[in-house]
Coordinates of C-alpha atoms in Angstrom, one line a residue:
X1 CA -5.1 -129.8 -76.7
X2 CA -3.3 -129.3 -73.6
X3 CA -1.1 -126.1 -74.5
X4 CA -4.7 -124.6 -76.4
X5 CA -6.3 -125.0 -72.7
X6 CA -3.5 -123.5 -71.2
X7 CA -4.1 -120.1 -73.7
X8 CA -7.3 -120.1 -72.6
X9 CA -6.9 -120.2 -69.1
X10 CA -3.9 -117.3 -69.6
X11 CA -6.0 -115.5 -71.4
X12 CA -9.4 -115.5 -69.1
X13 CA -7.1 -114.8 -66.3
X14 CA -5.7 -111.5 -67.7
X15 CA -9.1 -110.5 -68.6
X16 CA -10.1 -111.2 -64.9
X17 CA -6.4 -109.1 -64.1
X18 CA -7.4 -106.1 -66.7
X19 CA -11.3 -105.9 -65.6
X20 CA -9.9 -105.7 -61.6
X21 CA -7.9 -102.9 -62.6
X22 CA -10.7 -101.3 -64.5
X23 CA -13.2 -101.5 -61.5
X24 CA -10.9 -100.9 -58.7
X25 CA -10.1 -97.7 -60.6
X26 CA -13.5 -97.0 -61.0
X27 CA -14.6 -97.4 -57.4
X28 CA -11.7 -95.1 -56.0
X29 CA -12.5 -92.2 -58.6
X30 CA -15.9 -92.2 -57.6
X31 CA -15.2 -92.3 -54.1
X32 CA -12.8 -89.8 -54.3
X33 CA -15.7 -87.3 -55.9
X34 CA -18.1 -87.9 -53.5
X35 CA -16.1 -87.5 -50.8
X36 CA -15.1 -83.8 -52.1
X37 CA -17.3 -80.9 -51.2
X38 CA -18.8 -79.5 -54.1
X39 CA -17.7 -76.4 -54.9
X40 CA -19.8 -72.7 -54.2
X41 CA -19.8 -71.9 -57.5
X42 CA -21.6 -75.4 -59.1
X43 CA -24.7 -75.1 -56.1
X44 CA -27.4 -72.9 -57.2
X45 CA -28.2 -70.1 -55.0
X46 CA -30.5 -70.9 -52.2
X47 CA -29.0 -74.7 -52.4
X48 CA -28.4 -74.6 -48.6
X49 CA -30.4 -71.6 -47.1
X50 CA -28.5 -68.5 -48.4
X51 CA -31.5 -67.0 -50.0
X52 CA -33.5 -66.7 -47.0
X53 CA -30.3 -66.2 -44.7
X54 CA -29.1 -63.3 -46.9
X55 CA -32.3 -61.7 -47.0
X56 CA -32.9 -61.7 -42.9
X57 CA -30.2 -60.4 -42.3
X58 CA -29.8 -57.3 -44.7
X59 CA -33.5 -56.9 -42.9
X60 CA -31.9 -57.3 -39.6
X61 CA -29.0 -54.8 -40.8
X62 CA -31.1 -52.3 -42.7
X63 CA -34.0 -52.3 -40.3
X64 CA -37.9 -52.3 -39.9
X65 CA -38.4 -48.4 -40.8
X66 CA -36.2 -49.0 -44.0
X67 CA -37.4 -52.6 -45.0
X68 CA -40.7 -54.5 -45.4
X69 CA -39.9 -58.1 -45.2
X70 CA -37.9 -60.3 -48.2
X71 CA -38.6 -63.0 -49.8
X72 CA -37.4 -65.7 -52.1
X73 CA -38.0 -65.0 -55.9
X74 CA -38.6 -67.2 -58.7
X75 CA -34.8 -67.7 -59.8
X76 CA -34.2 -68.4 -56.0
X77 CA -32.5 -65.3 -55.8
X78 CA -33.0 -63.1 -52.1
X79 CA -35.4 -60.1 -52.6
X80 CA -35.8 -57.8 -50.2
X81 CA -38.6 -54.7 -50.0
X82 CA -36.6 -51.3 -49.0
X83 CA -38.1 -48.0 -48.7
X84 CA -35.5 -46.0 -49.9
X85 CA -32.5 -45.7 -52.8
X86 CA -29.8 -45.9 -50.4
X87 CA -31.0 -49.1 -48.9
X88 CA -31.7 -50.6 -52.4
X89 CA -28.0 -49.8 -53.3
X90 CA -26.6 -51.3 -49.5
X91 CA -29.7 -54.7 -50.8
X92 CA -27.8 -54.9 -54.5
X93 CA -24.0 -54.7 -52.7
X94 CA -24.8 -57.4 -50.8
X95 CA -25.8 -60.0 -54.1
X96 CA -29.4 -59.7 -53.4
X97 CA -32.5 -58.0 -55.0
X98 CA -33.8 -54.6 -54.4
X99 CA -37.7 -54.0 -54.3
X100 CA -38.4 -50.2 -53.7
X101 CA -41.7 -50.1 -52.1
X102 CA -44.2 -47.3 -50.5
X103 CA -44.7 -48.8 -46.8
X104 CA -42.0 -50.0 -44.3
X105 CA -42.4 -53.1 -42.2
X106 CA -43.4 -50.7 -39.0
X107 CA -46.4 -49.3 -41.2
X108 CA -47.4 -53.1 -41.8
X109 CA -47.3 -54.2 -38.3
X110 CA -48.5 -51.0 -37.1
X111 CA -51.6 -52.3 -39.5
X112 CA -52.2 -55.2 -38.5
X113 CA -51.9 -54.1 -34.5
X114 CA -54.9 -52.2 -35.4
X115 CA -56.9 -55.2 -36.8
X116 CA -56.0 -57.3 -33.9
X117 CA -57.6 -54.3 -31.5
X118 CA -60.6 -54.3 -33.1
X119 CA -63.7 -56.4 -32.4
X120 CA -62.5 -60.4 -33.3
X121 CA -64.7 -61.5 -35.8
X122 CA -64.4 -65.5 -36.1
X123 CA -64.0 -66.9 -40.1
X124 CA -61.3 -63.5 -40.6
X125 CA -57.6 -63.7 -41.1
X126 CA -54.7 -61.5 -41.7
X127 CA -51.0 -61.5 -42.7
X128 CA -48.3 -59.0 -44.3
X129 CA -47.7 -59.4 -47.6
X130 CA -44.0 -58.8 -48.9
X131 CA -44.2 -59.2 -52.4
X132 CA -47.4 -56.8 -52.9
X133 CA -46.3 -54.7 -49.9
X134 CA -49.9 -55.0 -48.6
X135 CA -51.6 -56.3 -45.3
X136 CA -54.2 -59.1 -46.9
X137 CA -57.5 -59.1 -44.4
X138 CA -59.8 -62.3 -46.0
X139 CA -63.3 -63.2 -44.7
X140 CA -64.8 -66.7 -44.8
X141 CA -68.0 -67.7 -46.0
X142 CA -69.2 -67.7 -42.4
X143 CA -68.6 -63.9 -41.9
X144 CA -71.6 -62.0 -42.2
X145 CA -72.7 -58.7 -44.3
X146 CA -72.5 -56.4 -41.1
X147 CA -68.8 -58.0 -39.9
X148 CA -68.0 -57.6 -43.3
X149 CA -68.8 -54.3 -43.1
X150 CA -67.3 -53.3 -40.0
X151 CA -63.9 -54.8 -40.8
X152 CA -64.4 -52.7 -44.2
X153 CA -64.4 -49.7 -42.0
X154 CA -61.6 -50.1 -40.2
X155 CA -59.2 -51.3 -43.1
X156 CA -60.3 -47.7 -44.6
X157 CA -59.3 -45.6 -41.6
X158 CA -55.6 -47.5 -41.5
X159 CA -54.9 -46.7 -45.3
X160 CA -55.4 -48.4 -49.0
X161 CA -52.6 -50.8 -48.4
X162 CA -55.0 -53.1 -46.7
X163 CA -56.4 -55.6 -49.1
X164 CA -59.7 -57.3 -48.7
X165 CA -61.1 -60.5 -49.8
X166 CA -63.6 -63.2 -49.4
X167 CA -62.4 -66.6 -49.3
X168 CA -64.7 -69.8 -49.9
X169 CA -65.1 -72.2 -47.3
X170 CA -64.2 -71.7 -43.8
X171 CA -61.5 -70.7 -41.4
X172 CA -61.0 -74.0 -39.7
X173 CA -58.4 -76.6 -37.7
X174 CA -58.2 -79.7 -39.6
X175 CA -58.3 -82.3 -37.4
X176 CA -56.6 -85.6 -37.7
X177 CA -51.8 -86.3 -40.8
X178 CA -48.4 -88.1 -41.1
X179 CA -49.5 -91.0 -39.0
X180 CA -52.5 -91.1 -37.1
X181 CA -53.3 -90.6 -33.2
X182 CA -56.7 -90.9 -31.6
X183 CA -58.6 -90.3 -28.0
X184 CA -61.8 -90.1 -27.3
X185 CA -61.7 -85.8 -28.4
X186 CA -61.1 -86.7 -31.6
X187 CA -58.2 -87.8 -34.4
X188 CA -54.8 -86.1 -34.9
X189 CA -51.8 -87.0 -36.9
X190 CA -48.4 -86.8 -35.5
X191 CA -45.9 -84.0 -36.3
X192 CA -42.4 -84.4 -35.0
X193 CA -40.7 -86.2 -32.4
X194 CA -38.7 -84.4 -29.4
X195 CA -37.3 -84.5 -26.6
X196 CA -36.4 -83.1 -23.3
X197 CA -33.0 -85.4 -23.1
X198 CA -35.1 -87.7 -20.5
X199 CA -38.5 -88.5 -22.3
X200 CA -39.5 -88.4 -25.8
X201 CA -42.8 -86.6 -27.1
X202 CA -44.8 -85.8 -30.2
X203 CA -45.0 -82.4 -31.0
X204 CA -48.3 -81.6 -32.7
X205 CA -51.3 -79.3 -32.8
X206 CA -52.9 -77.5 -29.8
X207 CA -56.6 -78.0 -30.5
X208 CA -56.0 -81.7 -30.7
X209 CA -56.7 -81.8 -27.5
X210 CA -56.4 -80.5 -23.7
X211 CA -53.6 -81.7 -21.5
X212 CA -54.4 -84.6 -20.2
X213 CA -55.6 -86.1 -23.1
X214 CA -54.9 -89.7 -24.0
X215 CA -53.8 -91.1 -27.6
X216 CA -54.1 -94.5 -28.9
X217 CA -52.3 -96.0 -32.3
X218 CA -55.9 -97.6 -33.3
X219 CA -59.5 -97.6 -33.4
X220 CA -60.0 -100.1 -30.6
X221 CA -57.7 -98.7 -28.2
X222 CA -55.6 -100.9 -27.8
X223 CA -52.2 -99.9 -28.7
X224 CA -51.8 -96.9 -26.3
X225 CA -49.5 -94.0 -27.5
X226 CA -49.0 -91.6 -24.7
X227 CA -50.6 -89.1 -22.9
X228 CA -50.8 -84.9 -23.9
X229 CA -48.4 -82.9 -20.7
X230 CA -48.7 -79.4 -22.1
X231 CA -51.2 -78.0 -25.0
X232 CA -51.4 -74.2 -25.9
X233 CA -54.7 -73.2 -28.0
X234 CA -55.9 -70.3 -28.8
X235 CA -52.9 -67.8 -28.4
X236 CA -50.8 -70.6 -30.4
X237 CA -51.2 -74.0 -31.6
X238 CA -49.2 -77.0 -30.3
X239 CA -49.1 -79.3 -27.9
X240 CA -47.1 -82.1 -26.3
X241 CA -47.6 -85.7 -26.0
X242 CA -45.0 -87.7 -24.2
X243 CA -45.0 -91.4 -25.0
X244 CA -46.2 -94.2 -22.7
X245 CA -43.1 -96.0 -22.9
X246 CA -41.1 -93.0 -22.7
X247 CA -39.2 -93.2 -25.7
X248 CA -40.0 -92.9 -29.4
X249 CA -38.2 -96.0 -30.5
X250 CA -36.6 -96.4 -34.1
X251 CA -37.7 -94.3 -36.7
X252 CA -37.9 -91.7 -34.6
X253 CA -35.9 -88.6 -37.1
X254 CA -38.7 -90.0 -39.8
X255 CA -41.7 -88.6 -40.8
X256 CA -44.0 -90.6 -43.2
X257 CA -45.1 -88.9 -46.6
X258 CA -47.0 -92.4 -47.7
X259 CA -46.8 -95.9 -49.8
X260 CA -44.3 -96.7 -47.0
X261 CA -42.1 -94.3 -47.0
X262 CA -41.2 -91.6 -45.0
X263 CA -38.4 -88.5 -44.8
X264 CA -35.6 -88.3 -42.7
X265 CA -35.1 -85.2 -40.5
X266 CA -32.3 -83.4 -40.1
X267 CA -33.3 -80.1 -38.1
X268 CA -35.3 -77.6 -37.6
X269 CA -35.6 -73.8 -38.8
X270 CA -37.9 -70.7 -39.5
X271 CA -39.2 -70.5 -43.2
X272 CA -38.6 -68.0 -46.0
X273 CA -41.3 -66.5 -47.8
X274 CA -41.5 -67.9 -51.5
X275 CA -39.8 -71.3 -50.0
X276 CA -40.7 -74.3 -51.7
X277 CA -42.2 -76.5 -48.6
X278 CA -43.9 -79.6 -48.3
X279 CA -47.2 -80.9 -46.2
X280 CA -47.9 -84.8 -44.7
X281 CA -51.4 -85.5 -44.2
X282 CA -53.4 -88.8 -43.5
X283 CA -56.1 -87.2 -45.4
X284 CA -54.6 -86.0 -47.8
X285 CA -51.1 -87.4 -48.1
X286 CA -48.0 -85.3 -49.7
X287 CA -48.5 -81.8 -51.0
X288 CA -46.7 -79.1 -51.8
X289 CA -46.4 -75.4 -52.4
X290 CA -45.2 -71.8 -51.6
X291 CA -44.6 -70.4 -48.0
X292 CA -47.2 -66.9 -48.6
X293 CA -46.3 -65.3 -45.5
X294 CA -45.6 -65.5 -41.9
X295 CA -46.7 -64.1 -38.8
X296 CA -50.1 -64.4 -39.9
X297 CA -53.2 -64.2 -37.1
X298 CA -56.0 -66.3 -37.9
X299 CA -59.5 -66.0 -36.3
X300 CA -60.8 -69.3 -35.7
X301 CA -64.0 -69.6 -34.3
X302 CA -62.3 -71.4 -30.9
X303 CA -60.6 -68.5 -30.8
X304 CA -57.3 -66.3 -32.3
X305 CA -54.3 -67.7 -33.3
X306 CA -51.1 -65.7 -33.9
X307 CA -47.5 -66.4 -35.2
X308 CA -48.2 -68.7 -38.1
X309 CA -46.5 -69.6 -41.3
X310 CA -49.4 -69.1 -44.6
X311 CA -48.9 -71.2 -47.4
X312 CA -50.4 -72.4 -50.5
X313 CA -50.4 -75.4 -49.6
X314 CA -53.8 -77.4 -49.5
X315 CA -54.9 -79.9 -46.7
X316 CA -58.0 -81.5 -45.6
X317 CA -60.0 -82.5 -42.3
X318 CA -57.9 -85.2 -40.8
X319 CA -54.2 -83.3 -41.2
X320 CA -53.5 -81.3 -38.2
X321 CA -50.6 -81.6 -36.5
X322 CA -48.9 -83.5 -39.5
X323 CA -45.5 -81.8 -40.3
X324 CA -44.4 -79.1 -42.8
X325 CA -40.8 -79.6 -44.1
X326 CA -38.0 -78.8 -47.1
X327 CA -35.6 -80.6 -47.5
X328 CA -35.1 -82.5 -44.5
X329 CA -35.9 -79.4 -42.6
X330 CA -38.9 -79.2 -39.9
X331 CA -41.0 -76.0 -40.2
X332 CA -44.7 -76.5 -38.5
X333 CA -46.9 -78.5 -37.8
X334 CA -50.6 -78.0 -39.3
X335 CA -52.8 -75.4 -37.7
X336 CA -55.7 -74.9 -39.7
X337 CA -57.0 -73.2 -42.9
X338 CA -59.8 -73.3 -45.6
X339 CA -60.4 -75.1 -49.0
X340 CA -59.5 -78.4 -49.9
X341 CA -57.2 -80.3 -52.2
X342 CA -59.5 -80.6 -55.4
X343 CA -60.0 -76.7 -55.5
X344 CA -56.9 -75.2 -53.5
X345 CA -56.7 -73.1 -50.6
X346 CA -55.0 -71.6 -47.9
X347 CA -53.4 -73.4 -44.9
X348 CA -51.3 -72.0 -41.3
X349 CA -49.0 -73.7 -39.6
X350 CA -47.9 -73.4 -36.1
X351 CA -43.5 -72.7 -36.3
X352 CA -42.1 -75.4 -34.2
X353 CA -38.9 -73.4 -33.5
X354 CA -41.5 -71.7 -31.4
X355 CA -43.4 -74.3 -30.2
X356 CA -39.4 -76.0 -29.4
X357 CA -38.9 -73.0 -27.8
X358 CA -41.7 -72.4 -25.4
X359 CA -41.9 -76.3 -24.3
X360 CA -38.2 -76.4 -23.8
X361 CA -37.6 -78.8 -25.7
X362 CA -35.8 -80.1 -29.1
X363 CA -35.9 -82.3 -32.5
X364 CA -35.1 -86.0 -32.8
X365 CA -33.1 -85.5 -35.7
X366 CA -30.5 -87.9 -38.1
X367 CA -27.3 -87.9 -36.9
X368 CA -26.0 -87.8 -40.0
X369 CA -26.9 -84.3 -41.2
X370 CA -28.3 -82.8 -37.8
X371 CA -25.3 -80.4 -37.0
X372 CA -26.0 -77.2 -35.6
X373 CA -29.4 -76.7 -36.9
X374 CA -31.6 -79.1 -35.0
X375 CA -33.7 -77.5 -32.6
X376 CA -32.2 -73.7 -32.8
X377 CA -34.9 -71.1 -33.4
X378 CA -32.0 -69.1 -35.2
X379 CA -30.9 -71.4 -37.4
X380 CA -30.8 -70.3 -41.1
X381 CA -33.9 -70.7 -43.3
X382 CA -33.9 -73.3 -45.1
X383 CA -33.9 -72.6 -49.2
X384 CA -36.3 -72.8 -51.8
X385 CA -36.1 -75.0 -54.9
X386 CA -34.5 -73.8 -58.1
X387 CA -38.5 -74.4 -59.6
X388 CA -40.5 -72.3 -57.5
X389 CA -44.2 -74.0 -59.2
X390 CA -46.1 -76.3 -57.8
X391 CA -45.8 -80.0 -59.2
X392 CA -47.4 -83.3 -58.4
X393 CA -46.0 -85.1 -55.4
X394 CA -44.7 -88.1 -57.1
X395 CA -42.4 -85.6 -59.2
X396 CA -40.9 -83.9 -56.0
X397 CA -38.2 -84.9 -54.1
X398 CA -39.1 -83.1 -50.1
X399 CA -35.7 -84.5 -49.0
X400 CA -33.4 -87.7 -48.6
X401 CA -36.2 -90.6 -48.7
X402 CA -36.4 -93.2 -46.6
X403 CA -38.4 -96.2 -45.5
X404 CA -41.0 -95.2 -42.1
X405 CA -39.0 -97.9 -40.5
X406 CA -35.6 -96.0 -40.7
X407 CA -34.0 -99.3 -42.2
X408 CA -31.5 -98.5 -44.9
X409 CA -31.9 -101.8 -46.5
X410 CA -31.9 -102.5 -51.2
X411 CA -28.8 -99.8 -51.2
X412 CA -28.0 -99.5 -55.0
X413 CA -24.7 -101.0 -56.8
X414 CA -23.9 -97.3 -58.1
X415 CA -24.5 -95.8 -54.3
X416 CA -22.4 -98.8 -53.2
X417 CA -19.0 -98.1 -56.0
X418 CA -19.5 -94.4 -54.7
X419 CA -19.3 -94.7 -50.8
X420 CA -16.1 -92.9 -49.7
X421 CA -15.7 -96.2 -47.8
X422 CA -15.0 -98.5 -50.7
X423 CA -11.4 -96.6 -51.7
X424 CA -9.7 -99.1 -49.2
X425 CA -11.4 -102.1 -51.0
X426 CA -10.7 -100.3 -54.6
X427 CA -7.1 -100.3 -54.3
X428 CA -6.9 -104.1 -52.5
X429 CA -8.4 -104.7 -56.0
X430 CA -6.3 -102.8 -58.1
X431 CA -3.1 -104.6 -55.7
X432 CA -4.9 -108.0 -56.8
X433 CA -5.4 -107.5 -60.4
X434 CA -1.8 -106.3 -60.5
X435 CA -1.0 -109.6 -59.1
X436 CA -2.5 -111.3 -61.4
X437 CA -0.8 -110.2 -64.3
X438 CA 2.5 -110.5 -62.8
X439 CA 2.1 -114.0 -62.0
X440 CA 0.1 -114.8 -65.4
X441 CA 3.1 -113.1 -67.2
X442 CA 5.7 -114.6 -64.9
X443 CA 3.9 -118.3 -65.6
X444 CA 3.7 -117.5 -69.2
X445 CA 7.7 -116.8 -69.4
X446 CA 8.0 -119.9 -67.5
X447 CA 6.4 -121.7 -69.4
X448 CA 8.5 -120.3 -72.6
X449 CA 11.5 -121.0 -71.3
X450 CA 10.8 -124.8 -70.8
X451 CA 8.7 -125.3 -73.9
X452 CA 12.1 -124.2 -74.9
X453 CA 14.2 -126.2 -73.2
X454 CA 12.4 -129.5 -74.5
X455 CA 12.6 -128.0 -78.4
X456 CA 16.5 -127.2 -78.2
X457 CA 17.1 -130.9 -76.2
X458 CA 14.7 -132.9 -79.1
X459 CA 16.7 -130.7 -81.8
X460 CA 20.3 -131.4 -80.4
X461 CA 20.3 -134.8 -78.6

């Protein structure tokens, strides 16, 4: 009974031995691999921004006389409008598309200088086109016959390139996003948090509210936020509100998206056309679509704003100033724009590499991915996804989740085997298992040898 025990015992402890070995080896392989960098050719074009990088910058190289903006297409691929054969060949050298179209980009501004000089008729908006290589001029239902009419007339004298349509709803700001900031002028939603490297701020929309404005956390007024020190509206849309305590507190990189969780930030840049982005809205919550064109000018009945980023993307009364992001990336904040979320529409944001700019100031942003991208107007664009379409939000992934509260608490076994961290451990088990079977098999030959010893002294006493 005793020597049967004694089998069983060797024999769990070199299963314990082998199955140390087993997952020792396991966690160093796998943090081997994740610690590698992946290599160029296994990450999709436009993985990291080189789809709307490569396209600026032929546009910068080829310039505005021979080009008419780019874009990212469908397979995530760089496509850029030329106006000529030789700049299509220089486009197609260079890995990208060529588009050969009819007007340059100094046509389309020269365009839409034009609209801006004539009389401003509120509900109206415009923006440049790339893909259709036309200036789109839409009207609101607010805009009557005779504006109508008069815009009509001076889209004929600049040339047929000008497209006019009439949009349902209105050409509005959407007051009230992310999470939710109120004074006495009304609800807004936070965008981003900055900074000036003394004081912390929220970096939302302009028409929230004047400087001097003051924002509260709740209805009762209570739980006092800050206080707005700078606001630029019409002209451009955002405005700064600098905490009461004067700093953000933890969290501060994250941007909520809803049911608790939020997105961590890792910098800021200017978007691509065709980019995949995503919206944050208190109204509305997470939405997503296509960026449709920047520089756009809208006409809102407070007055003309310029600069802005046109998406697809739908939003709702109670969204401005909530933030407009891919993939960890800050784009805008939320301007304005018409429709809704049950029938669609179009919606402007304000840049905030702009906004960063003119308040001197720059991104709270994760440590751990930030690098030279956070707050720099010039950094590279962001990409788009591989799936240009629109899906529902639960089937998107805007970025590396996290909870609002920035804790990284319930991390996974598998996320734990493969932290580059756990080699160190992984071979201390490997060492131990080996261990094991060298003292199992050393007490096993031991054990032989006097089992042995007692068998050849009963045989030959």
């Amino acid at each position: 009974m005793r020597h049967a025990r004694r089998r069983v015992v060797r024999r769990m402890t070199r299963l314990a031995a082998v199955g140390g070995l087993l997952l020792g080896g396991a966690m160093v392989a796998q943090a081997a691999m994740a610690s590698q960098t992946p290599a160029t050719s296994a990450r999709p074009l436009g993985s990291a921004g080189d789809a709307g990088d490569t396209g600026a910058a032929l546009v910068a190289r080829l310039g505005t006389a021979r080009t008419a903006g780019s874009w990212i297409g469908a397979d995530g691929r760089p496509v850029v409008a030329v106006t000529d054969d030789a700049a299509a060949r220089a486009v197609r050298r260079a890995g990208a598309e060529a588009k050969v179209v009819s007007h340059s980009m100094n046509e389309l501004k020269s365009a839409t200088a034009t609209l801006r000089s004539a009389p401003r008729v509120a509900g109206t908006a415009w923006a440049v086109d790339y893909r259709t290589n036309r200036v789109m001029l839409r009207a609101d239902s607010t805009v009557s016959a005779g504006d109508w009419s008069r815009m009509t007339q001076v889209a004929t004298h600049i040339g047929s390139f000008v497209h006019m349509e009439r949009s349902k709803g209105t050409f509005t700001t959407r007051l009230n996003g992310a999470q939710p900031i109120l004074s006495t002028g009304g609800r807004c939603s936070a965008g981003f948090n900055v900074t000036n490297g003394q004081s912390d701020f929220i970096l939302t929309a302009g028409h929230c509210g004047p400087a001097g404005s003051t924002w509260f956390a709740d209805n009762q007024g209570d739980q006092q936020l800050g206080r707005t020190v700078s606001s630029a509206f019409p002209g451009s849309d955002f405005s700064l509100v600098q905490y009461a305590s004067g700093k953000a507190g933890a969290g501060a990189d994250v941007v909520a998206i809803g049911g608790g969780k939020g997105v961590r930030i890792t910098g800021s840049a200017d978007p691509a056309v065709g980019q995949r982005v995503f919206r944050s809205g208190s109204t509305s919550g997470l939405r997503d679509g296509q960026v449709t064109a920047l520089n756009a000018t809208v006409n809102y009945p407070e007055g003309t704003v310029t600069g802005l980023i046109e998406t697809d993307v739908c939003a709702e009364p109670g969204d401005s100033g909530g933030p407009l992001f891919s993939e960890g990336i800050a784009l805008g904040v939320t301007s304005g724009g018409n429709g809704d979320c049950t029938s669609g529409g179009t919606t402007f944001f304000q840049p905030v590499t702009k906004a960063m700019t003119a308040l001197g100031v720059r991104l709270i942003a994760s440590a751990q991915n930030a690098g030279g991208a956070q707050g720099a107007a010039s950094s590279p664009a962001p990409s788009a996804s591989a799936s240009q379409g629109s899906v529902a939000p639960g089937e998107v992934s805007p970025g590396s989740s996290a909870p609002v509260t920035g804790a990284s608490e319930g991390r996974a076994l598998l996320a734990r085997l493969t932290d580059t961290r756990n080699v160190g451990p992984g071979l201390l088990v490997i060492a131990g298992s080996l261990i094991a079977l060298v003292a199992t098999r050393f007490i096993r030959a031991e054990q032989d040898r006097k089992a042995y010893q007692r068998y050849y002294s009963a045989t030959w006493s």
